[in-house]
Coordinates of C-alpha atoms and ligand atoms in Angstrom, one line a residue:
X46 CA 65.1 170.9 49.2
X47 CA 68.5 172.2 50.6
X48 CA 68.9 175.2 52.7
X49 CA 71.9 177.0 53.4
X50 CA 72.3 178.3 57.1
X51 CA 73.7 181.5 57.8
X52 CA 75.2 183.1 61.2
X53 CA 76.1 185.9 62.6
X54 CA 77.3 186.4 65.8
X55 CA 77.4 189.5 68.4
X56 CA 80.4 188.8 71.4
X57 CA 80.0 191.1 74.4
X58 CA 83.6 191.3 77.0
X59 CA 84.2 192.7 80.1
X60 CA 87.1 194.2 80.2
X61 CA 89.8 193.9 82.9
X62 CA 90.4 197.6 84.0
X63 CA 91.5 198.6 87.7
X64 CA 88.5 201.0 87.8
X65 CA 85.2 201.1 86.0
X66 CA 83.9 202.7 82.1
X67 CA 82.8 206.3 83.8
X68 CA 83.7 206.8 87.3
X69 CA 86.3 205.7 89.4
X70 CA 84.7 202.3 91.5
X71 CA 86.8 199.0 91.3
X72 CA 86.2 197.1 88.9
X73 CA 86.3 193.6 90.5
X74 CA 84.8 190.3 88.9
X75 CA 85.4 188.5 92.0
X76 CA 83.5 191.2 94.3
X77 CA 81.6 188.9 96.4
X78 CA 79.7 191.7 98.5
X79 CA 76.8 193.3 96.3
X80 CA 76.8 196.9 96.2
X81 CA 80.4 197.4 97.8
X82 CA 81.6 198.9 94.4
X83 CA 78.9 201.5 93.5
X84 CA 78.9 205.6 93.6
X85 CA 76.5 208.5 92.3
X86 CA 77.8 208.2 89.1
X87 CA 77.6 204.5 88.6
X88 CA 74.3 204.4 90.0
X89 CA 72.8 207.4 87.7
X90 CA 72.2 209.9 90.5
X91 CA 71.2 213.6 89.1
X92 CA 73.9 215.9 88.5
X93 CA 76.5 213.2 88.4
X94 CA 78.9 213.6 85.7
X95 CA 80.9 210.4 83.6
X96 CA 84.5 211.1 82.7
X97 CA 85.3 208.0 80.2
X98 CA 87.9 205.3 81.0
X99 CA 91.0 206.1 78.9
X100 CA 92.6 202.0 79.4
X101 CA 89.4 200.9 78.5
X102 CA 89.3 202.8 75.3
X103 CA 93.1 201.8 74.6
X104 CA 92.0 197.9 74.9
X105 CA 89.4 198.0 72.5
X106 CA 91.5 200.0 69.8
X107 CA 94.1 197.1 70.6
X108 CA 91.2 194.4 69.7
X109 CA 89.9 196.9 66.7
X110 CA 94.0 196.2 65.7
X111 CA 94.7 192.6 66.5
X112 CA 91.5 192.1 64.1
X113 CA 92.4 194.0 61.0
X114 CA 90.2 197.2 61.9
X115 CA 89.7 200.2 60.6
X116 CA 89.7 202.3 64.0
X117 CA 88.0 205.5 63.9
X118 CA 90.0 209.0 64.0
X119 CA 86.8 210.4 65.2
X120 CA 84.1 208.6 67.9
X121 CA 81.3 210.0 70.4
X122 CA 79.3 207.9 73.0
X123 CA 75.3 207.7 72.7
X124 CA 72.5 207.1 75.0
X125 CA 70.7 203.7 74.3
X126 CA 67.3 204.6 76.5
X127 CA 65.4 201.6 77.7
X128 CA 64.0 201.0 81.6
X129 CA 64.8 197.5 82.9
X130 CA 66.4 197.2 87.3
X131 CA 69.2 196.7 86.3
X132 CA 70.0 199.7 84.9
X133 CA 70.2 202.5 86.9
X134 CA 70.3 205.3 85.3
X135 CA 67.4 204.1 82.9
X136 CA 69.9 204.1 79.7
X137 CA 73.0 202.4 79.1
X138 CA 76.3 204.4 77.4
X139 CA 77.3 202.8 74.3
X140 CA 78.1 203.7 70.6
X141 CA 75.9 203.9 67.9
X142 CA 76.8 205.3 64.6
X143 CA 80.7 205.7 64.8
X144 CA 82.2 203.1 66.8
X145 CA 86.2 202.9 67.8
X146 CA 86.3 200.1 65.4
X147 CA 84.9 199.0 62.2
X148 CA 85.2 196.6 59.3
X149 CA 87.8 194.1 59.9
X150 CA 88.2 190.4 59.9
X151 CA 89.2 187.2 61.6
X152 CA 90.2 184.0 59.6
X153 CA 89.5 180.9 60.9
X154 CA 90.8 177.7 59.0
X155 CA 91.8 180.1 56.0
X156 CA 88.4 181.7 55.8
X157 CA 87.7 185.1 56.6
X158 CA 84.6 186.4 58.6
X159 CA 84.2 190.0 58.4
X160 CA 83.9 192.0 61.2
X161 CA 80.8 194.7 61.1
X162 CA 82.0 196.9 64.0
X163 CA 83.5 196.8 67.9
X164 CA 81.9 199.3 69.8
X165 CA 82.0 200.0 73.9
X166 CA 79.4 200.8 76.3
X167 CA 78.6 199.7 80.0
X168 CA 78.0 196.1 82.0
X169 CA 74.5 196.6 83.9
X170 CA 73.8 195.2 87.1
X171 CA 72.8 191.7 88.4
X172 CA 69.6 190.6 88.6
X173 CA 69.5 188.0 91.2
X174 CA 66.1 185.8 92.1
X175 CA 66.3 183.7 95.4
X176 CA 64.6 180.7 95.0
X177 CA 60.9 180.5 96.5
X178 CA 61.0 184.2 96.9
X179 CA 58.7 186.4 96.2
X180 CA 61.2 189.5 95.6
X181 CA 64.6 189.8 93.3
X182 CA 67.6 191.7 94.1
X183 CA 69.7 193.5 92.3
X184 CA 74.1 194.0 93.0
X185 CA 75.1 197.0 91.4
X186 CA 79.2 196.1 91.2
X187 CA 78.8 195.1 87.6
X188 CA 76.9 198.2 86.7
X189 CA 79.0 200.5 84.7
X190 CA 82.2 197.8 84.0
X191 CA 83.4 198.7 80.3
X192 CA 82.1 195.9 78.3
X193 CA 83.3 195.8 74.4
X194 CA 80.8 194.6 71.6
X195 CA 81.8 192.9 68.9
X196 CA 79.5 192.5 65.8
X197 CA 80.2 189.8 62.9
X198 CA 78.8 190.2 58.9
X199 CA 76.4 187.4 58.1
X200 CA 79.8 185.3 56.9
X201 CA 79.0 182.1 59.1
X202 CA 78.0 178.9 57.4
X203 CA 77.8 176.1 60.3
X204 CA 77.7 176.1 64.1
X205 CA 81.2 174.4 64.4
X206 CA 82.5 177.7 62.5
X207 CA 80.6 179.9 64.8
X208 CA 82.3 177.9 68.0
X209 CA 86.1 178.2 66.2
X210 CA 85.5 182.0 65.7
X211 CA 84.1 182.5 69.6
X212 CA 87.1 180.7 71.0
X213 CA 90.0 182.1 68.5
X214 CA 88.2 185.8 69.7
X215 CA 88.7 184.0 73.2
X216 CA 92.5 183.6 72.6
X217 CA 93.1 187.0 71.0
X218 CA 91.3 188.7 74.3
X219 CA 93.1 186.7 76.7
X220 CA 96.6 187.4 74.6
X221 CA 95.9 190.7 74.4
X222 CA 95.2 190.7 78.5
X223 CA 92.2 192.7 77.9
X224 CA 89.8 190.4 79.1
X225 CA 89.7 187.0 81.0
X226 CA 86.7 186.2 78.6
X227 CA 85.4 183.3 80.8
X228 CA 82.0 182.2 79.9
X229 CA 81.0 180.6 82.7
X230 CA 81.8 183.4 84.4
X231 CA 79.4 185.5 82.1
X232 CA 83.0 188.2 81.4
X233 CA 82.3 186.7 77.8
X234 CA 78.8 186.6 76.7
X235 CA 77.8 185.2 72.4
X236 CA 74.4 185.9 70.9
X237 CA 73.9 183.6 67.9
X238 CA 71.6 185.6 65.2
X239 CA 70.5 182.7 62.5
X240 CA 68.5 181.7 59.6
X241 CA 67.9 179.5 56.7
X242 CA 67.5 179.8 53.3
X243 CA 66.7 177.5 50.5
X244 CA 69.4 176.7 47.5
X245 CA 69.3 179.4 45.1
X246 CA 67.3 182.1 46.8
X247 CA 69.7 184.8 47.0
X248 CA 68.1 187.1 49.7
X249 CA 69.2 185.9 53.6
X250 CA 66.1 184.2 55.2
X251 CA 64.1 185.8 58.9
X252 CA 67.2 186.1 61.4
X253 CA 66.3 184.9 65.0
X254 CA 68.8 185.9 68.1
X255 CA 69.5 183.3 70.4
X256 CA 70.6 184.6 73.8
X257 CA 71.8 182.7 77.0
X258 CA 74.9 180.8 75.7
X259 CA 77.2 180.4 78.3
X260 CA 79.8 177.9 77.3
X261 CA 81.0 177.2 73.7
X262 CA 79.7 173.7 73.4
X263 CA 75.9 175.8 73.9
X264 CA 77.1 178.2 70.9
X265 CA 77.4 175.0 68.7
X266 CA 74.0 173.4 69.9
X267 CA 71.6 176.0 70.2
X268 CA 73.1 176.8 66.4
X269 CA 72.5 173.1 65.2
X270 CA 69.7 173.2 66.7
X271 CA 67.6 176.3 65.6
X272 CA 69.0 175.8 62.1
X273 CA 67.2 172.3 62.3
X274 CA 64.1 173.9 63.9
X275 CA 63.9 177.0 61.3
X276 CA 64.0 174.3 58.4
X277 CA 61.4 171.7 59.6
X278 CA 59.0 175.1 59.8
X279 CA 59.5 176.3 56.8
X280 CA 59.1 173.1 55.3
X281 CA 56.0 172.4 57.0
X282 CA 55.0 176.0 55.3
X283 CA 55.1 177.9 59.0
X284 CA 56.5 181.9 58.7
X285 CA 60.3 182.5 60.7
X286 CA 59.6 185.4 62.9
X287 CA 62.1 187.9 63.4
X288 CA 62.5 187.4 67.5
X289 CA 65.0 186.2 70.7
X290 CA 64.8 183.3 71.6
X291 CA 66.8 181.5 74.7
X292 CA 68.6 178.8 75.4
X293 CA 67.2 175.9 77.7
X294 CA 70.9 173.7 78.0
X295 CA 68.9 170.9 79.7
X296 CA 66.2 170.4 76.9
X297 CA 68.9 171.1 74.4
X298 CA 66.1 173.4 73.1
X299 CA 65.7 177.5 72.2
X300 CA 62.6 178.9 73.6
X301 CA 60.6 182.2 72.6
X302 CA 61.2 185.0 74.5
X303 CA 60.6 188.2 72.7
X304 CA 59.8 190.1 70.0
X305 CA 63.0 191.7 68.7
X306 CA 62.8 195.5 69.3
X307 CA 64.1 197.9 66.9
X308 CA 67.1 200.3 66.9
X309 CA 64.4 203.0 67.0
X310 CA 62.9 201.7 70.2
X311 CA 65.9 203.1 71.6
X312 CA 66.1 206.7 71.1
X313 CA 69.6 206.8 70.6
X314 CA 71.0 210.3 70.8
X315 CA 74.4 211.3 71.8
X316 CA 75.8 211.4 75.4
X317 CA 75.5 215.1 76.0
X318 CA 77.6 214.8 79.1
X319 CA 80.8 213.4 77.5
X320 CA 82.8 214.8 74.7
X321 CA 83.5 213.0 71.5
X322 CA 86.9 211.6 71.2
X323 CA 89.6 211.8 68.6
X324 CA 93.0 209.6 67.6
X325 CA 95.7 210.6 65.6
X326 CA 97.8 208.4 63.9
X327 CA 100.7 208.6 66.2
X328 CA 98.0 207.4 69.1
X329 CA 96.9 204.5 67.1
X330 CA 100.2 203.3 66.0
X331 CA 101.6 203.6 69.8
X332 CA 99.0 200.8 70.5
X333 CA 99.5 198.7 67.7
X334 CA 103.8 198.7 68.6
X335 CA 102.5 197.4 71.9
X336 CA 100.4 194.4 70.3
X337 CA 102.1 190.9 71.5
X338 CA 102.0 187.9 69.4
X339 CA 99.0 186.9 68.7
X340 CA 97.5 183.3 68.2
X341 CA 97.5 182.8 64.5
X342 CA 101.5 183.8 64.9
X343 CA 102.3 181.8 67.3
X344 CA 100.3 178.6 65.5
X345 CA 102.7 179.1 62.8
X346 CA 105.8 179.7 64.2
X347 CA 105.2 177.0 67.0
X348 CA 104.4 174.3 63.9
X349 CA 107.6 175.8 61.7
X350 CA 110.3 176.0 64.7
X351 CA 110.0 172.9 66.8
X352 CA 108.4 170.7 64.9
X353 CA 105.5 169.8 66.9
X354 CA 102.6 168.0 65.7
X355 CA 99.0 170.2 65.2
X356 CA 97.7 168.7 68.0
X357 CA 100.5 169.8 70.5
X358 CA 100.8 173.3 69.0
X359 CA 97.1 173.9 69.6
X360 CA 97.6 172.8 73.2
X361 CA 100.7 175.3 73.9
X362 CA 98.9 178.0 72.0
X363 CA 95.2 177.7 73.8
X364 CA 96.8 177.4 76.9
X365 CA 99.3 180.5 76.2
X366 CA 101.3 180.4 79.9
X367 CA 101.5 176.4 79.0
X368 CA 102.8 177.4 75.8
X369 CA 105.3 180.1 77.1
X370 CA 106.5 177.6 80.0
X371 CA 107.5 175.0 77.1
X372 CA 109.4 177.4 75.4
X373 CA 111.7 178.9 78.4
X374 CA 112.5 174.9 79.2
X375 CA 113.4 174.6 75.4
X376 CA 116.0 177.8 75.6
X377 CA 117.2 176.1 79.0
X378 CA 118.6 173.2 77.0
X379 CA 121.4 175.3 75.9
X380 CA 123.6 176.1 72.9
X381 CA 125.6 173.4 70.6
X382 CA 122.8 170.6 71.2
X383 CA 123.3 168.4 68.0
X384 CA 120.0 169.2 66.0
X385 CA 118.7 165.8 66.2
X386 CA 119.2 165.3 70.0
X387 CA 117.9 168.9 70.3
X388 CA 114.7 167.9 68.4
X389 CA 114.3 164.6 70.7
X390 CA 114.7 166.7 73.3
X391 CA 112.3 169.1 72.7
X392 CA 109.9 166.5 71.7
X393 CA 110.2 165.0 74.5
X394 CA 109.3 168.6 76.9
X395 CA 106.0 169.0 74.7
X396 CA 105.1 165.1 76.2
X397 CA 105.5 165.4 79.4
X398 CA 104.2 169.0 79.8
X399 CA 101.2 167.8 77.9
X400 CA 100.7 164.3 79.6
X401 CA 102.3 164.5 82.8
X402 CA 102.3 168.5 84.1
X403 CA 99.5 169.4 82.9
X404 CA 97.6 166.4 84.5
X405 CA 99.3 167.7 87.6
X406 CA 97.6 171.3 86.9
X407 CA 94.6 170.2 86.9
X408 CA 94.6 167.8 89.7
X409 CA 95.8 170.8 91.8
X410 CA 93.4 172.7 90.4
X411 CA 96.0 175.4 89.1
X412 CA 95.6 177.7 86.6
X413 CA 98.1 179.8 84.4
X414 CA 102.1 179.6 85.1
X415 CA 101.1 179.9 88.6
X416 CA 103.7 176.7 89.7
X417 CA 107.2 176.0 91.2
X418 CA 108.5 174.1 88.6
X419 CA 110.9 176.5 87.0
X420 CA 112.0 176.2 83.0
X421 CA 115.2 174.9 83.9
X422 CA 114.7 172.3 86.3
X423 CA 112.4 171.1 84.3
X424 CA 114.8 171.1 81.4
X425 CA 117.3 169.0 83.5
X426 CA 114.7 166.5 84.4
X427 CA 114.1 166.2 80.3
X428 CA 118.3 165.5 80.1
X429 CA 118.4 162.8 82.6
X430 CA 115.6 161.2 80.7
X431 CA 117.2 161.4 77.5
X432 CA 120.0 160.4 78.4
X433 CA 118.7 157.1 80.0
X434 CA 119.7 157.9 83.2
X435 CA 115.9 157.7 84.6
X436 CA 113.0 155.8 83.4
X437 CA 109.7 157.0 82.5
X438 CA 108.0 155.7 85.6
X439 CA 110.8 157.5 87.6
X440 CA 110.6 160.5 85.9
X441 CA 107.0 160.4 86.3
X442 CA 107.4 160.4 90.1
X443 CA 110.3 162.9 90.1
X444 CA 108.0 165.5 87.8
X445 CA 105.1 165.3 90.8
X446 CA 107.4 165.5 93.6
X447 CA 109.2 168.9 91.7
X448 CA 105.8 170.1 91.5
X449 CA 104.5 169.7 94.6
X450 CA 108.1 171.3 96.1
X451 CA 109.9 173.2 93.5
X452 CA 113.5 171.0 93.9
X453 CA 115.3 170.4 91.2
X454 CA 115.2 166.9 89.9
X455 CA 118.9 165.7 91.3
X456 CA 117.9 166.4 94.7
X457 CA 114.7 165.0 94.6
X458 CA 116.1 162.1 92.9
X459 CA 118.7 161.7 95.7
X460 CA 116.4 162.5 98.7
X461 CA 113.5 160.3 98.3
X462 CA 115.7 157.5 97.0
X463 CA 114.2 157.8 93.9
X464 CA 117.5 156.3 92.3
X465 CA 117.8 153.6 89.8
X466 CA 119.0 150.4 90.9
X467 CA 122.2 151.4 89.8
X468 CA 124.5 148.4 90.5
X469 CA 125.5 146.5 87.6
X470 CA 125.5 143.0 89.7
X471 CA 121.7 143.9 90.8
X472 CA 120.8 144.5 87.5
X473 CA 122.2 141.4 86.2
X474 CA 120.7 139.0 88.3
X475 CA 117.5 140.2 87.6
X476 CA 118.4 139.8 84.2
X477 CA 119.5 136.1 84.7
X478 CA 116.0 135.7 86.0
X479 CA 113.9 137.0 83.1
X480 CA 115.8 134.9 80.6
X481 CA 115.3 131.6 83.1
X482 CA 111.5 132.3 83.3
X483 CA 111.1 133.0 79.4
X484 CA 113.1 130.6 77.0
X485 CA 110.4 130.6 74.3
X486 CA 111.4 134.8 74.4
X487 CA 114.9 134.0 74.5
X488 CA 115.1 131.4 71.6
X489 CA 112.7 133.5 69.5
X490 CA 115.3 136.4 69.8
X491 CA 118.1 134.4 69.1
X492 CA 116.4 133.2 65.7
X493 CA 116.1 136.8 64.7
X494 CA 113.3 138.5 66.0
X495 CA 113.5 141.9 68.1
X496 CA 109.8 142.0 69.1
X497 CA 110.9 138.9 71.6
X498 CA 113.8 141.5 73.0
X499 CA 111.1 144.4 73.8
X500 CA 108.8 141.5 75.3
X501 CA 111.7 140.8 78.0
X502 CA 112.9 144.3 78.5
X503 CA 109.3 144.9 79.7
X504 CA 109.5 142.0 81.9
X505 CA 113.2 143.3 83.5
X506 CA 110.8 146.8 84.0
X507 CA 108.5 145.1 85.8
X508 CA 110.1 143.2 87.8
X509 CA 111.8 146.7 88.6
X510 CA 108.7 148.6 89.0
X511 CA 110.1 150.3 86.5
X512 CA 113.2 151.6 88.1
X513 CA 115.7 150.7 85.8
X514 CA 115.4 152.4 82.4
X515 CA 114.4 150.8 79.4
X516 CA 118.2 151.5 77.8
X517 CA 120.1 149.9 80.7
X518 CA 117.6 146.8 80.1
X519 CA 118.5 146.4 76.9
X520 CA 122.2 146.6 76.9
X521 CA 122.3 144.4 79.7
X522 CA 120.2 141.6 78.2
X523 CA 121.7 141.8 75.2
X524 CA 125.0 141.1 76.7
X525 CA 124.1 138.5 78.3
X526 CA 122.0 136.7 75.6
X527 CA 125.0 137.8 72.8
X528 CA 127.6 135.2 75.3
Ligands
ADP156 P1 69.7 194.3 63.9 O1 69.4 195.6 63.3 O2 68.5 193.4 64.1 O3 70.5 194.3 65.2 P2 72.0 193.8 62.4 O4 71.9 194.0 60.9 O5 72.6 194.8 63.2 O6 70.5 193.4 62.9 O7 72.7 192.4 62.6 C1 72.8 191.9 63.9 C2 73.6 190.6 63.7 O8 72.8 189.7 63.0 C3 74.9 190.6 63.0 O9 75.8 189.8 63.6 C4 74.6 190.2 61.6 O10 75.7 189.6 61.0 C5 73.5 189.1 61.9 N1 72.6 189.0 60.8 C6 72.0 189.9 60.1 N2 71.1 189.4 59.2 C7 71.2 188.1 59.3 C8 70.5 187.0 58.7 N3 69.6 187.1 57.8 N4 70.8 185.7 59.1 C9 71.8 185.5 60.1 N5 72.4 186.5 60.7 C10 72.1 187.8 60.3
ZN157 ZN1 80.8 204.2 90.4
MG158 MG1 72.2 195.8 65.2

């Protein structure tokens, strides 16, 4: 028997806003000091009043936007009751029947997965449980932070899908600067709802909700993994039950935890204590003018204007500063560039910001466009590469010096002597030497073959450690082997 797996997933986001969803605390992720960023109104005292977060609203219209929404001309806020301590005010502010944003979609690899609603409501507070201890404690500075929901139709079909469409909605948050979306850092958050169902049965099988994912490499394993799991029980004739189930990343194994509850558990009812909003068109359009490229866009224009293969586009476009950095050194080249030097030189950027800078980011544990190197220097360091005038293995040394400092590539070239041997006598002589030590090289080029010339231009860049370049090899061992 075949079954056919379905998925849907709910995405939770913090927002980045200066202050939080109903009062005016901070709103700082990286608030090390519990309870530093709390107030009556964040912690649910009586009598306290929430005035709603106007940015926060504006970001999630933008996200309602950059994903084909309809966004409401008419919303409220409701009260989702339930006790748990780390909630305050013993219910949470959210939407229930007329979020900002509702049936859109997101395409990933030409298919589209609908989009049931976005809706937002508040972060709780941390739960924290000190090994050994008897006791838990609980840091407020969370509680409160605007967190957007984002709901998908039942329109996944596999766990690798379910990763693409978590980390494209990764991009678009992070484009749109509404969210750093880091799942480590819990600011992004997927719930995985799944079931099976066999061939030909039309109806969707039991859904199960798998909580606790906290990277996208979990997404895809719990997924591949309770899909597995629901089809061995229902093959050995066992009932799916509609429940939560966790995550145990070690075991690579979901766990029971609950029983789902019920939208009626809740008691939704409206927020009495804030009004219901309302957009007019102008509003909504104002929002949508300010909507930057998004990652889709700049897939396709990266691929149509310089040429680049898939592989480097998805790197400029996942790493969007990365990507923005390449192009500024690309408009550094200059006008009047022949098109086919212009294309080897921009080919040759995309290489060593992909091989060589961003190896240097990492080492140096840098993040973002947060570097010295600016576009142009780095644009002249691609010209004296193209142009021979450096080898690889200078350049190399050049680029990490320029990073660590911030000079432009002549100076650093010139100050830590990083010069080629320049001299033509130099240069020949150690060309004279190569063709002593290899005459079976030397006779096989001079019957015809080239692969014999590469074999002693790598010997001349040895023997240079690579300080000569390749070009000035070439011409001067071919001159010499020509007479
Ligand atoms: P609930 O009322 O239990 O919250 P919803 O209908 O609101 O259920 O759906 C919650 C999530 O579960 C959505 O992402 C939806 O696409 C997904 N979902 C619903 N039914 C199924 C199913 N049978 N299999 C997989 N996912 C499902
Ligand atoms: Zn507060
Ligand atoms: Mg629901």
């Amino acid at each position: 028997m075949n079954y056919i797996p379905t998925i849907g997933l709910e995405i939770h986001a913090e927002l980045k806003t200066k202050s939080k969803m109903f009062c005016a605390c901070a709103n700082d992720p990286l608030e090390q000091h519990p309870n530093l960023n709390i107030c009556p109104i964040c912690m649910g005292h009586p009598g306290t009043l929430p005035v709603a977060n106007e940015e926060a609203i504006k970001k999630v219209i933008k996200v309602g936007l950059a994903l084909n929404c309809r966004i409401a001309r008419y919303s409220k806020f409701d009260r989702k009751n339930y006790f748990y301590p780390d909630l305050p005010k013993g219910y949470q502010i959210s939407q229930y029947d007329m979020p900002l944003c509702q049936k859109g979609y997101l395409e990933i690899d030409g298919k589209k997965i609908d989009i049931t609603r976005i809706h937002l409501e508040e972060d709780t507070g941390k739960l924290i449980h000190p090994a050994g201890a008897d006791y838990s404690l609980v840091d407020f500075n969370r509680a409160g932070v605007p967190l957007m929901e984002l709901v998908t139709e039942p329109d996944i079909t596999n766990a690798k899908q379910a990763r693409q469409f978590a980390q494209e909605f990764q991009l678009i948050l992070r484009y749109l600067g509404v969210s750093d979306a880091d799942m480590e850092k819990g600011q992004m958050r997927v719930e995985a709802n799944v079931s099976v169902r066999p061939e030909g049965q039309e109806n969707l099988g039991t859904k199960v909700e798998v909580k606790n994912l906290n990277s996208f490499r979990s997404v895809e394993r719990a997924i591949e993994f309770e899909i597995k799991r629901q089809i061995k029980a229902t093959e050995s004739g066992q009932k799916i039950v509609q429940e939560t189930r966790g995550w145990n990343d070690a075991k690579g194994e979901t766990f029971s935890q609950r029983e789902k509850e019920e939208a009626h558990d809740y008691r939704y009812f409206p927020e009495p204590d804030l009004p219901p909003l309302s957009f007019g068109d102008e509003y909504i359009e104002r929002l949508r003018f300010e909507l930057p490229e998004l990652p889709q866009a700049r897939r396709e224009r990266f691929g149509r204007e310089y040429g680049l293969s898939e592989k480097a586009v998805e790197v400029f476009v996942a790493n969007k500063d990365i990507g923005e950095f390449f192009e500024k050194a690309i408009s550094e080249l200059g006008p009047g560039i022949p098109k086919d030097r212009l294309q080897k030189l921009i080919q040759l950027s995309a290489n060593y910001i992909i091989s060589d800078l961003m190896g240097l980011l990492e080492g140096a544990g840098v993040e973002g466009e947060d570097f010295l190197i600016t576009p142009e220097n780095f644009a002249e360091l691609v010209v004296l590469i193209e142009e021979g005038k450096i080898s690889s293995a200078i350049a190399k040394a050049v680029l990490k010096e320029m990073f660590a400092t911030g000079a432009d590539p002549d100076h650093v070239i010139a100050d830590k002597g990083l010069s080629q041997i320049a001299d033509k006598a130099s240069v020949e002589k150690i060309a004279r030497e190569i063709i002593e030590k290899n005459p079976k090289a030397v006779q096989d080029f001079q019957q015809g073959k080239t692969t014999a010339l590469q074999f002693l231009i790598g010997q001349m860049m040895a023997a240079t450690k690579g300080t000569i370049s390749p070009d000035l090899a070439n011409q001067t061992l071919r001159s010499l082997l020509a007479n």
